Amino acid sequence: MNPRGLFAAACLLFAPLVPAGVQAWTGKDIDKWSTSCTSGLTCSLRYENFYEQFGAFEFRRSGALSSDVELWLPKPQGFSRNLDPGGVFRLAVDGKEVLRLSLQQLKFDVEWGKFVLTDRASVQILLEALKTGAALQLSYEGVTGKFSTDMNLAGFRGSLFFIDDVQGRRGRNDALLAVGQAVPEGPDSKDIESIDDIPASIRADFTAPGGSCTESFAADDLKRYNGFDISISGIRLVLVPCADGGAHNQGYVLYRGYYSGTLSRISFPDIAEGKPSVSEVEYNVDFDPVTRIMTAFLKDNSMGACGVWHKWELTLEGHLVLLEKRSSEDCDGGYGGPESFPLEWPVGGRP
């Protein structure tokens, strides 16, 4: 067996010995459209109107099984809700008006400074028109003035396919484009942004006296560091901010479960002095739900020019297998990213 295979086997042997049981994202640009998804499988499809009278035009959908698509409309330049309560948005595809929306029909999100349409029927009407169209025109008319911008729909359909793939909806009856007959099942996927988002079965680890993460836990940091609770291929994976790693690092702990089972804390496979080891907490963790690759980077300085970097793969059975460990103590050297640090594992490079 090659060295990587030996270590993968060792990691699986370690699994029964541990307790059983910076927001990451993946994205893709297709022609004029940009898609990004958090590790909690909340996806955004955006058309950036640079140098135009509007900001980004956007659709959002969470990873929850029953989630609807939301339309996020940018406010025009100089807009004031107090001075212009009677404004109207119009959306036309290839010259034909599809939606006319008064401000009273929309919710205004103060944090993002955008208008939100949550009505399922209206959003679906627009989506269906965009799937077969070539150009979208967004216009606004009110006391503020008249504004309009045109958006090329090249890449829109491909972006919908990408979101379906990331959220595991391809071939299901809730897909945006790759619609099939399969019925969604399993728990919802979501970003962890509040105490209530942490699964009840493990919440005491972060809130109860003596909990493994209670001492260093800051509830206000949850939204800032965004952990996740996702389900992929029958595996439930929960990542929650835990230990305070200082100015450059944020610690996380990991839980694993199955659709009908309980969540249990698991360790991160490691290598120490050439032998299999584990770590209970890792820092600055990223996870790509498409490639199933998880990374962690413990930084020794603010630039990330030195430190320790790990790369794991989540197997179909829900085990983490260490693929690479890299480290550098040269904080003054040129920065090529942690992927360029000297390789500690596998020994001698890739087998």
C-alpha atoms as a printed R data frame, in Angstrom:
    type eleno elety resid chain resno       x      y       z
1   ATOM     1    CA   MET     A     1   0.000  0.000   0.000
2   ATOM     2    CA   ASN     A     2   1.310  3.506  -0.789
3   ATOM     3    CA   PRO     A     3   2.026  5.981   2.063
4   ATOM     4    CA   ARG     A     4  -1.206  7.902   1.560
5   ATOM     5    CA   GLY     A     5  -3.201  4.687   1.663
6   ATOM     6    CA   LEU     A     6  -1.453  3.632   4.864
7   ATOM     7    CA   PHE     A     7  -2.269  6.944   6.500
8   ATOM     8    CA   ALA     A     8  -5.871  6.903   5.301
9   ATOM     9    CA   ALA     A     9  -6.269  3.471   6.862
10  ATOM    10    CA   ALA     A    10  -4.693  4.727  10.089
11  ATOM    11    CA   CYS     A    11  -7.127  7.653  10.202
12  ATOM    12    CA   LEU     A    12 -10.088  5.305   9.847
13  ATOM    13    CA   LEU     A    13  -8.719  3.240  12.712
14  ATOM    14    CA   PHE     A    14  -8.531  6.393  14.786
15  ATOM    15    CA   ALA     A    15 -12.219  7.218  14.182
16  ATOM    16    CA   PRO     A    16 -13.665  4.903  16.869
17  ATOM    17    CA   LEU     A    17 -11.121  6.194  19.418
18  ATOM    18    CA   VAL     A    18 -12.354  9.795  19.293
19  ATOM    19    CA   PRO     A    19 -15.875 10.791  20.333
20  ATOM    20    CA   ALA     A    20 -18.064  9.041  17.769
21  ATOM    21    CA   GLY     A    21 -19.957 10.877  16.471
22  ATOM    22    CA   VAL     A    22 -13.827 32.966   7.935
23  ATOM    23    CA   GLN     A    23 -16.845 31.834   6.063
24  ATOM    24    CA   ALA     A    24 -15.947 29.287   3.432
25  ATOM    25    CA   TRP     A    25 -17.393 29.369  -0.024
26  ATOM    26    CA   THR     A    26 -17.247 27.941  -3.485
27  ATOM    27    CA   GLY     A    27 -18.055 29.956  -6.575
28  ATOM    28    CA   LYS     A    28 -18.013 30.147 -10.332
29  ATOM    29    CA   ASP     A    29 -18.200 32.904 -12.940
30  ATOM    30    CA   ILE     A    30 -20.089 32.034 -16.124
31  ATOM    31    CA   ASP     A    31 -20.078 34.748 -18.745
32  ATOM    32    CA   LYS     A    32 -21.791 37.756 -17.184
33  ATOM    33    CA   TRP     A    33 -23.010 36.042 -14.018
34  ATOM    34    CA   SER     A    34 -21.169 35.324 -10.780
35  ATOM    35    CA   THR     A    35 -22.229 32.578  -8.379
36  ATOM    36    CA   SER     A    36 -20.969 32.098  -4.835
37  ATOM    37    CA   CYS     A    37 -22.074 29.629  -2.177
38  ATOM    38    CA   THR     A    38 -21.204 29.453   1.488
39  ATOM    39    CA   SER     A    39 -20.227 26.197   3.129
40  ATOM    40    CA   GLY     A    40 -23.729 26.256   4.613
41  ATOM    41    CA   LEU     A    41 -24.963 25.976   1.001
42  ATOM    42    CA   THR     A    42 -26.543 29.428   0.821
43  ATOM    43    CA   CYS     A    43 -26.022 30.474  -2.795
44  ATOM    44    CA   SER     A    44 -26.075 33.856  -4.489
45  ATOM    45    CA   LEU     A    45 -26.336 34.539  -8.234
46  ATOM    46    CA   ARG     A    46 -25.261 38.072  -9.084
47  ATOM    47    CA   TYR     A    47 -24.925 40.406 -12.025
48  ATOM    48    CA   GLU     A    48 -22.585 43.235 -11.095
49  ATOM    49    CA   ASN     A    49 -23.637 46.527 -12.642
50  ATOM    50    CA   PHE     A    50 -20.298 48.288 -12.416
51  ATOM    51    CA   TYR     A    51 -20.341 51.958 -13.400
52  ATOM    52    CA   GLU     A    52 -24.120 51.802 -13.727
53  ATOM    53    CA   GLN     A    53 -26.910 53.537 -11.836
54  ATOM    54    CA   PHE     A    54 -27.688 50.378  -9.862
55  ATOM    55    CA   GLY     A    55 -25.654 48.042  -7.717
56  ATOM    56    CA   ALA     A    56 -25.658 44.251  -8.020
57  ATOM    57    CA   PHE     A    57 -28.815 42.477  -9.174
58  ATOM    58    CA   GLU     A    58 -29.084 39.219  -7.259
59  ATOM    59    CA   PHE     A    59 -30.950 35.990  -6.547
60  ATOM    60    CA   ARG     A    60 -30.410 34.102  -3.281
61  ATOM    61    CA   ARG     A    61 -31.408 30.661  -2.091
62  ATOM    62    CA   SER     A    62 -30.547 28.954   1.180
63  ATOM    63    CA   GLY     A    63 -29.654 25.284   1.456
64  ATOM    64    CA   ALA     A    64 -32.850 24.411   3.314
65  ATOM    65    CA   LEU     A    65 -34.970 21.781   1.577
66  ATOM    66    CA   SER     A    66 -38.074 23.970   1.511
67  ATOM    67    CA   SER     A    67 -36.307 27.229   0.709
68  ATOM    68    CA   ASP     A    68 -37.642 29.571  -1.945
69  ATOM    69    CA   VAL     A    69 -35.567 31.780  -4.207
70  ATOM    70    CA   GLU     A    70 -35.382 35.436  -3.186
71  ATOM    71    CA   LEU     A    71 -34.867 38.366  -5.545
72  ATOM    72    CA   TRP     A    72 -32.605 41.133  -4.208
73  ATOM    73    CA   LEU     A    73 -32.983 44.434  -6.026
74  ATOM    74    CA   PRO     A    74 -30.399 47.218  -5.725
75  ATOM    75    CA   LYS     A    75 -31.520 50.694  -4.819
76  ATOM    76    CA   PRO     A    76 -30.777 53.401  -7.409
77  ATOM    77    CA   GLN     A    77 -28.205 56.105  -6.805
78  ATOM    78    CA   GLY     A    78 -29.399 58.817  -4.420
79  ATOM    79    CA   PHE     A    79 -32.422 56.819  -3.300
80  ATOM    80    CA   SER     A    80 -34.113 57.630   0.016
81  ATOM    81    CA   ARG     A    81 -37.004 55.513   1.332
82  ATOM    82    CA   ASN     A    82 -38.400 58.469   3.253
83  ATOM    83    CA   LEU     A    83 -38.461 60.748   0.221
84  ATOM    84    CA   ASP     A    84 -39.566 58.198  -2.364
85  ATOM    85    CA   PRO     A    85 -42.150 55.780  -0.898
86  ATOM    86    CA   GLY     A    86 -44.064 55.427  -4.174
87  ATOM    87    CA   GLY     A    87 -41.284 54.193  -6.445
88  ATOM    88    CA   VAL     A    88 -41.784 51.308  -8.886
89  ATOM    89    CA   PHE     A    89 -39.375 48.698 -10.295
90  ATOM    90    CA   ARG     A    90 -40.017 47.191 -13.732
91  ATOM    91    CA   LEU     A    91 -38.325 44.074 -15.041
92  ATOM    92    CA   ALA     A    92 -38.522 43.235 -18.736
93  ATOM    93    CA   VAL     A    93 -37.031 40.294 -20.641
94  ATOM    94    CA   ASP     A    94 -36.247 40.852 -24.322
95  ATOM    95    CA   GLY     A    95 -38.419 43.970 -24.291
96  ATOM    96    CA   LYS     A    96 -41.481 42.351 -22.680
97  ATOM    97    CA   GLU     A    97 -42.424 43.431 -19.159
98  ATOM    98    CA   VAL     A    98 -42.471 40.469 -16.790
99  ATOM    99    CA   LEU     A    99 -42.827 42.088 -13.355
100 ATOM   100    CA   ARG     A   100 -43.890 45.459 -12.021
101 ATOM   101    CA   LEU     A   101 -43.102 45.883  -8.319
102 ATOM   102    CA   SER     A   102 -44.045 48.780  -6.074
103 ATOM   103    CA   LEU     A   103 -41.897 49.422  -3.033
104 ATOM   104    CA   GLN     A   104 -44.841 48.340  -0.873
105 ATOM   105    CA   GLN     A   105 -44.482 44.821  -2.294
106 ATOM   106    CA   LEU     A   106 -40.840 44.627  -1.230
107 ATOM   107    CA   LYS     A   107 -39.010 44.271   2.049
108 ATOM   108    CA   PHE     A   108 -36.038 46.588   2.582
109 ATOM   109    CA   ASP     A   109 -32.996 44.939   4.124
110 ATOM   110    CA   VAL     A   110 -31.190 47.636   6.106
111 ATOM   111    CA   GLU     A   111 -27.985 45.637   6.539
112 ATOM   112    CA   TRP     A   112 -27.507 45.067   2.809
113 ATOM   113    CA   GLY     A   113 -29.267 48.221   1.609
114 ATOM   114    CA   LYS     A   114 -31.395 46.282  -0.898
115 ATOM   115    CA   PHE     A   115 -35.027 45.490  -1.625
116 ATOM   116    CA   VAL     A   116 -36.093 41.855  -1.268
117 ATOM   117    CA   LEU     A   117 -38.910 40.048  -3.060
118 ATOM   118    CA   THR     A   118 -39.895 36.791  -1.338
119 ATOM   119    CA   ASP     A   119 -43.187 36.068  -3.094
120 ATOM   120    CA   ARG     A   120 -42.653 32.612  -4.619
121 ATOM   121    CA   ALA     A   121 -45.028 33.025  -7.554
122 ATOM   122    CA   SER     A   122 -43.564 36.359  -8.669
123 ATOM   123    CA   VAL     A   123 -39.966 35.178  -8.419
124 ATOM   124    CA   GLN     A   124 -40.825 32.015 -10.349
125 ATOM   125    CA   ILE     A   125 -42.430 34.025 -13.158
126 ATOM   126    CA   LEU     A   126 -39.241 36.037 -13.507
127 ATOM   127    CA   LEU     A   127 -36.961 32.991 -13.353
128 ATOM   128    CA   GLU     A   128 -38.886 31.188 -16.085
129 ATOM   129    CA   ALA     A   129 -38.619 34.213 -18.364
130 ATOM   130    CA   LEU     A   130 -34.897 34.604 -17.700
131 ATOM   131    CA   LYS     A   131 -34.177 30.947 -18.507
132 ATOM   132    CA   THR     A   132 -35.184 31.449 -22.136
133 ATOM   133    CA   GLY     A   133 -34.331 35.135 -22.594
134 ATOM   134    CA   ALA     A   134 -31.300 36.962 -23.958
135 ATOM   135    CA   ALA     A   135 -31.423 40.262 -22.052
136 ATOM   136    CA   LEU     A   136 -32.980 41.668 -18.885
137 ATOM   137    CA   GLN     A   137 -33.807 45.334 -18.392
138 ATOM   138    CA   LEU     A   138 -34.214 46.634 -14.852
139 ATOM   139    CA   SER     A   139 -35.731 50.084 -14.458
140 ATOM   140    CA   TYR     A   140 -36.898 52.242 -11.588
141 ATOM   141    CA   GLU     A   141 -39.123 55.310 -11.564
142 ATOM   142    CA   GLY     A   142 -39.954 57.519  -8.606
143 ATOM   143    CA   VAL     A   143 -39.323 60.891  -7.001
144 ATOM   144    CA   THR     A   144 -35.616 60.051  -7.033
145 ATOM   145    CA   GLY     A   145 -35.712 59.929 -10.831
146 ATOM   146    CA   LYS     A   146 -35.720 57.421 -13.664
147 ATOM   147    CA   PHE     A   147 -33.010 54.789 -13.872
148 ATOM   148    CA   SER     A   148 -32.469 51.715 -16.032
149 ATOM   149    CA   THR     A   149 -29.792 49.167 -16.810
150 ATOM   150    CA   ASP     A   150 -29.506 46.251 -19.228
151 ATOM   151    CA   MET     A   151 -28.138 42.833 -18.289
152 ATOM   152    CA   ASN     A   152 -26.906 40.174 -20.690
153 ATOM   153    CA   LEU     A   153 -28.322 36.766 -19.759
154 ATOM   154    CA   ALA     A   154 -25.392 34.800 -21.165
155 ATOM   155    CA   GLY     A   155 -24.340 32.362 -18.466
156 ATOM   156    CA   PHE     A   156 -27.567 32.614 -16.476
157 ATOM   157    CA   ARG     A   157 -28.746 29.060 -17.183
158 ATOM   158    CA   GLY     A   158 -25.309 27.602 -16.493
159 ATOM   159    CA   SER     A   159 -25.246 29.425 -13.175
160 ATOM   160    CA   LEU     A   160 -28.573 27.860 -12.190
161 ATOM   161    CA   PHE     A   161 -27.110 24.424 -12.968
162 ATOM   162    CA   PHE     A   162 -24.135 25.227 -10.759
163 ATOM   163    CA   ILE     A   163 -26.371 26.172  -7.814
164 ATOM   164    CA   ASP     A   164 -28.388 22.971  -8.265
165 ATOM   165    CA   ASP     A   165 -25.170 20.955  -8.127
166 ATOM   166    CA   VAL     A   166 -23.794 22.725  -5.052
167 ATOM   167    CA   GLN     A   167 -27.054 22.385  -3.136
168 ATOM   168    CA   GLY     A   168 -27.554 18.764  -4.224
169 ATOM   169    CA   ARG     A   169 -30.819 19.540  -6.017
170 ATOM   170    CA   ARG     A   170 -29.941 18.266  -9.512
171 ATOM   171    CA   GLY     A   171 -32.537 15.674 -10.483
172 ATOM   172    CA   ARG     A   172 -34.848 16.669  -7.629
173 ATOM   173    CA   ASN     A   173 -38.245 18.267  -7.919
174 ATOM   174    CA   ASP     A   174 -37.005 21.433  -6.167
175 ATOM   175    CA   ALA     A   175 -34.150 22.130  -8.616
176 ATOM   176    CA   LEU     A   176 -33.889 25.479 -10.364
177 ATOM   177    CA   LEU     A   177 -33.103 24.037 -13.780
178 ATOM   178    CA   ALA     A   178 -32.062 20.364 -13.553
179 ATOM   179    CA   VAL     A   179 -35.545 19.324 -12.424
180 ATOM   180    CA   GLY     A   180 -36.277 15.632 -11.892
181 ATOM   181    CA   GLN     A   181 -38.626 13.376  -9.970
182 ATOM   182    CA   ALA     A   182 -36.507 12.792  -6.860
183 ATOM   183    CA   VAL     A   183 -38.023 14.080  -3.613
184 ATOM   184    CA   PRO     A   184 -35.780 16.044  -1.189
185 ATOM   185    CA   GLU     A   185 -34.922 14.236   2.031
186 ATOM   186    CA   GLY     A   186 -32.715 14.677   5.057
187 ATOM   187    CA   PRO     A   187 -32.191 17.667   7.370
188 ATOM   188    CA   ASP     A   188 -31.837 21.208   6.073
189 ATOM   189    CA   SER     A   189 -28.457 22.719   5.297
190 ATOM   190    CA   LYS     A   190 -27.733 26.183   6.664
191 ATOM   191    CA   ASP     A   191 -25.117 28.651   7.824
192 ATOM   192    CA   ILE     A   192 -24.659 28.950  11.589
193 ATOM   193    CA   GLU     A   193 -25.140 32.628  12.401
194 ATOM   194    CA   SER     A   194 -26.785 32.512  15.830
195 ATOM   195    CA   ILE     A   195 -27.107 30.341  18.933
196 ATOM   196    CA   ASP     A   196 -30.412 29.013  17.625
197 ATOM   197    CA   ASP     A   197 -28.687 27.758  14.473
198 ATOM   198    CA   ILE     A   198 -26.485 25.400  16.502
199 ATOM   199    CA   PRO     A   199 -28.215 21.994  16.676
200 ATOM   200    CA   ALA     A   200 -29.931 21.592  20.041
201 ATOM   201    CA   SER     A   201 -28.173 18.282  20.741
202 ATOM   202    CA   ILE     A   202 -24.725 19.944  20.825
203 ATOM   203    CA   ARG     A   203 -25.642 23.465  21.959
204 ATOM   204    CA   ALA     A   204 -24.596 22.807  25.547
205 ATOM   205    CA   ASP     A   205 -20.984 22.450  24.381
206 ATOM   206    CA   PHE     A   206 -21.066 26.198  23.676
207 ATOM   207    CA   THR     A   207 -23.477 27.574  26.281
208 ATOM   208    CA   ALA     A   208 -23.529 25.369  29.403
209 ATOM   209    CA   PRO     A   209 -21.073 25.800  32.298
210 ATOM   210    CA   GLY     A   210 -18.144 23.466  31.713
211 ATOM   211    CA   GLY     A   211 -18.965 23.005  28.020
212 ATOM   212    CA   SER     A   212 -15.973 22.171  25.828
213 ATOM   213    CA   CYS     A   213 -16.244 25.515  24.021
214 ATOM   214    CA   THR     A   214 -18.129 27.634  26.563
215 ATOM   215    CA   GLU     A   215 -15.140 29.463  28.055
216 ATOM   216    CA   SER     A   216 -13.894 30.953  24.780
217 ATOM   217    CA   PHE     A   217 -17.259 31.074  23.002
218 ATOM   218    CA   ALA     A   218 -18.582 34.446  21.827
219 ATOM   219    CA   ALA     A   219 -22.120 34.287  20.448
220 ATOM   220    CA   ASP     A   220 -21.696 37.624  18.681
221 ATOM   221    CA   ASP     A   221 -18.890 36.120  16.592
222 ATOM   222    CA   LEU     A   222 -21.064 33.412  15.069
223 ATOM   223    CA   LYS     A   223 -22.241 35.508  12.148
224 ATOM   224    CA   ARG     A   224 -18.766 36.894  11.607
225 ATOM   225    CA   TYR     A   225 -17.072 33.499  11.413
226 ATOM   226    CA   ASN     A   226 -19.994 31.527   9.958
227 ATOM   227    CA   GLY     A   227 -19.897 27.877  10.698
228 ATOM   228    CA   PHE     A   228 -22.283 25.530   8.932
229 ATOM   229    CA   ASP     A   229 -24.708 22.630   9.319
230 ATOM   230    CA   ILE     A   230 -24.954 20.750   6.032
231 ATOM   231    CA   SER     A   231 -26.065 17.400   4.686
232 ATOM   232    CA   ILE     A   232 -24.321 15.859   1.678
233 ATOM   233    CA   SER     A   233 -24.669 12.301   0.403
234 ATOM   234    CA   GLY     A   234 -26.285 11.104   3.613
235 ATOM   235    CA   ILE     A   235 -23.660 12.692   5.881
236 ATOM   236    CA   ARG     A   236 -24.460 15.549   8.247
237 ATOM   237    CA   LEU     A   237 -21.481 17.806   8.966
238 ATOM   238    CA   VAL     A   238 -21.540 20.638  11.517
239 ATOM   239    CA   LEU     A   239 -18.662 23.109  11.920
240 ATOM   240    CA   VAL     A   240 -18.899 25.640  14.770
241 ATOM   241    CA   PRO     A   241 -16.487 28.403  15.868
242 ATOM   242    CA   CYS     A   242 -14.916 27.490  19.184
243 ATOM   243    CA   ALA     A   243 -11.445 28.387  20.466
244 ATOM   244    CA   ASP     A   244  -9.968 31.855  20.234
245 ATOM   245    CA   GLY     A   245  -6.738 31.622  18.261
246 ATOM   246    CA   GLY     A   246  -5.692 35.261  18.567
247 ATOM   247    CA   ALA     A   247  -5.691 38.118  16.089
248 ATOM   248    CA   HIS     A   248  -5.028 36.014  12.987
249 ATOM   249    CA   ASN     A   249  -6.883 32.795  13.696
250 ATOM   250    CA   GLN     A   250 -10.319 31.448  14.556
251 ATOM   251    CA   GLY     A   251 -10.723 27.949  15.936
252 ATOM   252    CA   TYR     A   252 -13.452 25.502  14.936
253 ATOM   253    CA   VAL     A   253 -14.758 22.149  16.131
254 ATOM   254    CA   LEU     A   254 -16.398 19.546  13.907
255 ATOM   255    CA   TYR     A   255 -19.361 17.230  14.415
256 ATOM   256    CA   ARG     A   256 -20.575 14.383  12.224
257 ATOM   257    CA   GLY     A   257 -23.852 12.541  12.052
258 ATOM   258    CA   TYR     A   258 -26.234 10.824   9.683
259 ATOM   259    CA   TYR     A   259 -29.770 11.661   8.636
260 ATOM   260    CA   SER     A   260 -31.385  9.636  11.404
261 ATOM   261    CA   GLY     A   261 -28.507  9.551  13.908
262 ATOM   262    CA   THR     A   262 -27.054 11.774  16.580
263 ATOM   263    CA   LEU     A   263 -24.260 14.303  16.157
264 ATOM   264    CA   SER     A   264 -20.907 13.467  17.718
265 ATOM   265    CA   ARG     A   265 -17.671 15.435  17.925
266 ATOM   266    CA   ILE     A   266 -14.907 14.165  15.644
267 ATOM   267    CA   SER     A   267 -11.216 15.021  15.413
268 ATOM   268    CA   PHE     A   268  -9.120 16.308  12.549
269 ATOM   269    CA   PRO     A   269  -6.542 13.740  11.352
270 ATOM   270    CA   ASP     A   270  -2.971 15.023  11.613
271 ATOM   271    CA   ILE     A   271   0.624 13.838  11.378
272 ATOM   272    CA   ALA     A   272   3.143 14.523  14.131
273 ATOM   273    CA   GLU     A   273   6.766 13.388  14.074
274 ATOM   274    CA   GLY     A   274   5.939 11.123  11.174
275 ATOM   275    CA   LYS     A   275   3.114  9.313  12.981
276 ATOM   276    CA   PRO     A   276  -0.700  9.552  12.760
277 ATOM   277    CA   SER     A   277  -2.189 12.002  15.219
278 ATOM   278    CA   VAL     A   278  -5.374 14.006  15.680
279 ATOM   279    CA   SER     A   279  -6.343 17.559  16.585
280 ATOM   280    CA   GLU     A   280  -9.520 18.488  18.417
281 ATOM   281    CA   VAL     A   281  -9.550 22.087  17.113
282 ATOM   282    CA   GLU     A   282  -8.408 23.507  13.775
283 ATOM   283    CA   TYR     A   283  -8.112 27.110  12.666
284 ATOM   284    CA   ASN     A   284  -9.461 29.167   9.772
285 ATOM   285    CA   VAL     A   285 -11.284 26.176   8.339
286 ATOM   286    CA   ASP     A   286 -12.668 26.180   4.787
287 ATOM   287    CA   PHE     A   287 -14.840 23.516   3.200
288 ATOM   288    CA   ASP     A   288 -15.872 23.142  -0.439
289 ATOM   289    CA   PRO     A   289 -19.073 21.056  -0.577
290 ATOM   290    CA   VAL     A   290 -18.568 20.341  -4.288
291 ATOM   291    CA   THR     A   291 -15.062 18.877  -4.112
292 ATOM   292    CA   ARG     A   292 -15.539 17.729  -0.477
293 ATOM   293    CA   ILE     A   293 -12.140 19.264   0.325
294 ATOM   294    CA   MET     A   294 -11.563 20.838   3.758
295 ATOM   295    CA   THR     A   295  -8.553 22.981   4.624
296 ATOM   296    CA   ALA     A   296  -7.262 24.692   7.752
297 ATOM   297    CA   PHE     A   297  -4.554 27.326   8.093
298 ATOM   298    CA   LEU     A   298  -3.021 28.288  11.432
299 ATOM   299    CA   LYS     A   299  -1.308 31.590  10.632
300 ATOM   300    CA   ASP     A   300   1.835 32.800  12.357
301 ATOM   301    CA   ASN     A   301   1.383 36.359  11.104
302 ATOM   302    CA   SER     A   302  -1.361 38.570   9.736
303 ATOM   303    CA   MET     A   303  -0.221 38.137   6.123
304 ATOM   304    CA   GLY     A   304  -0.350 34.361   6.330
305 ATOM   305    CA   ALA     A   305   3.223 34.175   5.042
306 ATOM   306    CA   CYS     A   306   4.018 31.399   7.513
307 ATOM   307    CA   GLY     A   307   2.208 28.828   9.608
308 ATOM   308    CA   VAL     A   308   0.720 25.347   9.273
309 ATOM   309    CA   TRP     A   309  -1.753 24.287   6.561
310 ATOM   310    CA   HIS     A   310  -3.775 21.068   6.329
311 ATOM   311    CA   LYS     A   311  -5.859 19.622   3.512
312 ATOM   312    CA   TRP     A   312  -8.382 16.800   3.997
313 ATOM   313    CA   GLU     A   313 -10.952 15.008   1.872
314 ATOM   314    CA   LEU     A   314 -14.360 14.027   3.224
315 ATOM   315    CA   THR     A   315 -15.035 10.472   2.070
316 ATOM   316    CA   LEU     A   316 -18.468  9.223   1.063
317 ATOM   317    CA   GLU     A   317 -18.591  7.425   4.435
318 ATOM   318    CA   GLY     A   318 -18.049 10.695   6.293
319 ATOM   319    CA   HIS     A   319 -14.407 10.278   7.324
320 ATOM   320    CA   LEU     A   320 -11.756 12.965   6.976
321 ATOM   321    CA   VAL     A   321  -8.584 11.723   5.274
322 ATOM   322    CA   LEU     A   322  -5.467 13.861   5.458
323 ATOM   323    CA   LEU     A   323  -4.161 14.584   1.963
324 ATOM   324    CA   GLU     A   324  -1.471 17.166   2.713
325 ATOM   325    CA   LYS     A   325   0.210 18.965   5.574
326 ATOM   326    CA   ARG     A   326   2.452 21.935   4.825
327 ATOM   327    CA   SER     A   327   4.274 24.364   7.097
328 ATOM   328    CA   SER     A   328   6.708 27.244   6.969
329 ATOM   329    CA   GLU     A   329   8.561 29.195   9.654
330 ATOM   330    CA   ASP     A   330   9.896 31.712   7.139
331 ATOM   331    CA   CYS     A   331   7.625 34.678   7.815
332 ATOM   332    CA   ASP     A   332   9.840 37.040   5.812
333 ATOM   333    CA   GLY     A   333   9.932 35.006   2.602
334 ATOM   334    CA   GLY     A   334   7.902 35.569  -0.524
335 ATOM   335    CA   TYR     A   335   4.220 34.709  -0.174
336 ATOM   336    CA   GLY     A   336   2.842 32.192  -2.614
337 ATOM   337    CA   GLY     A   337   0.011 30.993  -0.399
338 ATOM   338    CA   PRO     A   338   0.065 28.123   2.111
339 ATOM   339    CA   GLU     A   339  -0.232 25.614  -0.753
340 ATOM   340    CA   SER     A   340   3.368 26.559  -1.619
341 ATOM   341    CA   PHE     A   341   4.775 25.834   1.875
342 ATOM   342    CA   PRO     A   342   7.227 22.913   2.225
343 ATOM   343    CA   LEU     A   343   5.392 19.590   2.287
344 ATOM   344    CA   GLU     A   344   5.401 17.572   5.524
345 ATOM   345    CA   TRP     A   345   2.953 14.923   4.417
346 ATOM   346    CA   PRO     A   346   3.061 12.787   2.313
347 ATOM   347    CA   VAL     A   347   6.788 12.339   3.033
348 ATOM   348    CA   GLY     A   348   8.825 12.896  -0.118
349 ATOM   349    CA   GLY     A   349   5.951 14.498  -1.993
350 ATOM   350    CA   ARG     A   350   2.971 12.943  -3.681
351 ATOM   351    CA   PRO     A   351   3.213  9.155  -4.113
